[in-house]
CSV table of C-alpha atoms in Angstrom, one decimal:
chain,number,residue,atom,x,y,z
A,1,UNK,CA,99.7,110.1,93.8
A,2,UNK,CA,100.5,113.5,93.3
A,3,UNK,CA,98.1,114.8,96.4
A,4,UNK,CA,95.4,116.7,93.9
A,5,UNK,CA,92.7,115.4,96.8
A,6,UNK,CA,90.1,115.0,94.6
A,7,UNK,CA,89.6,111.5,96.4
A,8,UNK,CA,89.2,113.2,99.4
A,9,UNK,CA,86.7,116.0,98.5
A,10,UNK,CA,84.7,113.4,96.8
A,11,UNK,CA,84.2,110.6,99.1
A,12,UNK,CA,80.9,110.3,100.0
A,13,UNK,CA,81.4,108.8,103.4
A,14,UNK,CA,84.1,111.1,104.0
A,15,UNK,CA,86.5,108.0,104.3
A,16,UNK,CA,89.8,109.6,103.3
A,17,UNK,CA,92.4,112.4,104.4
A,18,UNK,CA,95.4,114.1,103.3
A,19,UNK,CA,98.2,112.6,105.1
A,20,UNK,CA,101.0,114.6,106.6
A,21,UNK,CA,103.7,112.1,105.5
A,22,UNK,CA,104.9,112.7,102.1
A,23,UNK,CA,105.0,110.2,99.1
A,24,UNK,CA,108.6,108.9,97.3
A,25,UNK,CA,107.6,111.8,94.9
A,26,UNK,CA,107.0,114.5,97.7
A,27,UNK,CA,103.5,114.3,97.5
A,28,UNK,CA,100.5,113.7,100.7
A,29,UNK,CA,99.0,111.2,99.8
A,30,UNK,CA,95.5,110.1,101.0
A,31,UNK,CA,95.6,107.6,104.0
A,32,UNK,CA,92.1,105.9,105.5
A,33,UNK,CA,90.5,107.8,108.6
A,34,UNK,CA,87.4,106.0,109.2
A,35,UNK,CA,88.3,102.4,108.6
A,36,UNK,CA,85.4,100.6,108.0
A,37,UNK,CA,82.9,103.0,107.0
A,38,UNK,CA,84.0,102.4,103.3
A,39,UNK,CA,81.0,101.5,100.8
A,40,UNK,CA,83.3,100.5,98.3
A,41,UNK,CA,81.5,103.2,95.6
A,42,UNK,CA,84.8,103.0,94.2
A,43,UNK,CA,84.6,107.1,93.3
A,44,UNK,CA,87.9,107.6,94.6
A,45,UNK,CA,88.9,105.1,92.0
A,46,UNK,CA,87.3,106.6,89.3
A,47,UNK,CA,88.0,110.2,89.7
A,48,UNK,CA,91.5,109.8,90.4
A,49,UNK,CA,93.5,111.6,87.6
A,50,UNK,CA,96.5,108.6,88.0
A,51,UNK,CA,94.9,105.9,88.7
A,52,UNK,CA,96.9,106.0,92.1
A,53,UNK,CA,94.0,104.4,94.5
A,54,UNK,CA,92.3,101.5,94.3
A,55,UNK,CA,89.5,99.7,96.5
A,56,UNK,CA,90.0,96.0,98.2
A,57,UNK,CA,86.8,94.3,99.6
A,58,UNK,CA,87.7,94.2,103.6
A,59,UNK,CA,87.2,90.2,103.0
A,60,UNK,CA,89.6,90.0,100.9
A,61,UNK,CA,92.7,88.7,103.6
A,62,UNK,CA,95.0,87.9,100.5
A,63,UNK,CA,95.0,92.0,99.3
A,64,UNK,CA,94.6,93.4,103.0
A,65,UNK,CA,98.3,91.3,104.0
A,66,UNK,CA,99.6,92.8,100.9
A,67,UNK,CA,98.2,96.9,100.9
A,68,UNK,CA,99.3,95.8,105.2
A,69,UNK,CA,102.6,95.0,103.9
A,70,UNK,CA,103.2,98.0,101.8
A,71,UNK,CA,102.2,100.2,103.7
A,72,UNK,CA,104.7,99.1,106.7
A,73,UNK,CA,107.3,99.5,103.6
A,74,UNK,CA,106.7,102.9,103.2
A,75,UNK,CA,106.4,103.8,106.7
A,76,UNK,CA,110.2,102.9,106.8
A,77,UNK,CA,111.1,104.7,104.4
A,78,UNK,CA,111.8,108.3,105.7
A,79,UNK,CA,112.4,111.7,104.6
A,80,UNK,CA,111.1,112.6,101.3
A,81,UNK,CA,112.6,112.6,97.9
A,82,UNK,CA,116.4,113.1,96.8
């Protein structure tokens, strides 16, 4: 993600936000606001410029423990980039 926000600005349900953390590449990201208020339109998916979001039905327990997972992984990681 490089933080253009287009997912943001475009989400319909006004789902997303810029988050204040930075990315490995020194980027905000997006991060969820509203969980659960997702349609799964998937427009963030197609208007992102680098493919750098993707959508995961909330039923889906497999790919929630694993976006779960990552996510804790980057929330260790601190600082921004080198």
């Amino acid at each position: 993600c490089k933080g253009c926000g287009f997912c943001v600005e475009y989400c319909p349900k006004d789902v997303l936000v810029m988050s204040e953390k930075f990315n490995i590449k020194g980027y905000h990201p997006p991060k969820v606001m509203k969980t659960g208020e997702c349609v799964n339109c998937n427009l963030c998916e197609m208007i992102c410029p680098d493919f750098a979001i993707f959508c995961v039905d909330a039923d889906n327990e497999e790919a929630a423990a694993a976006i779960a997972a990552q996510a804790a992984s980057a929330d260790e990681d601190e600082g921004g980039p080198n």
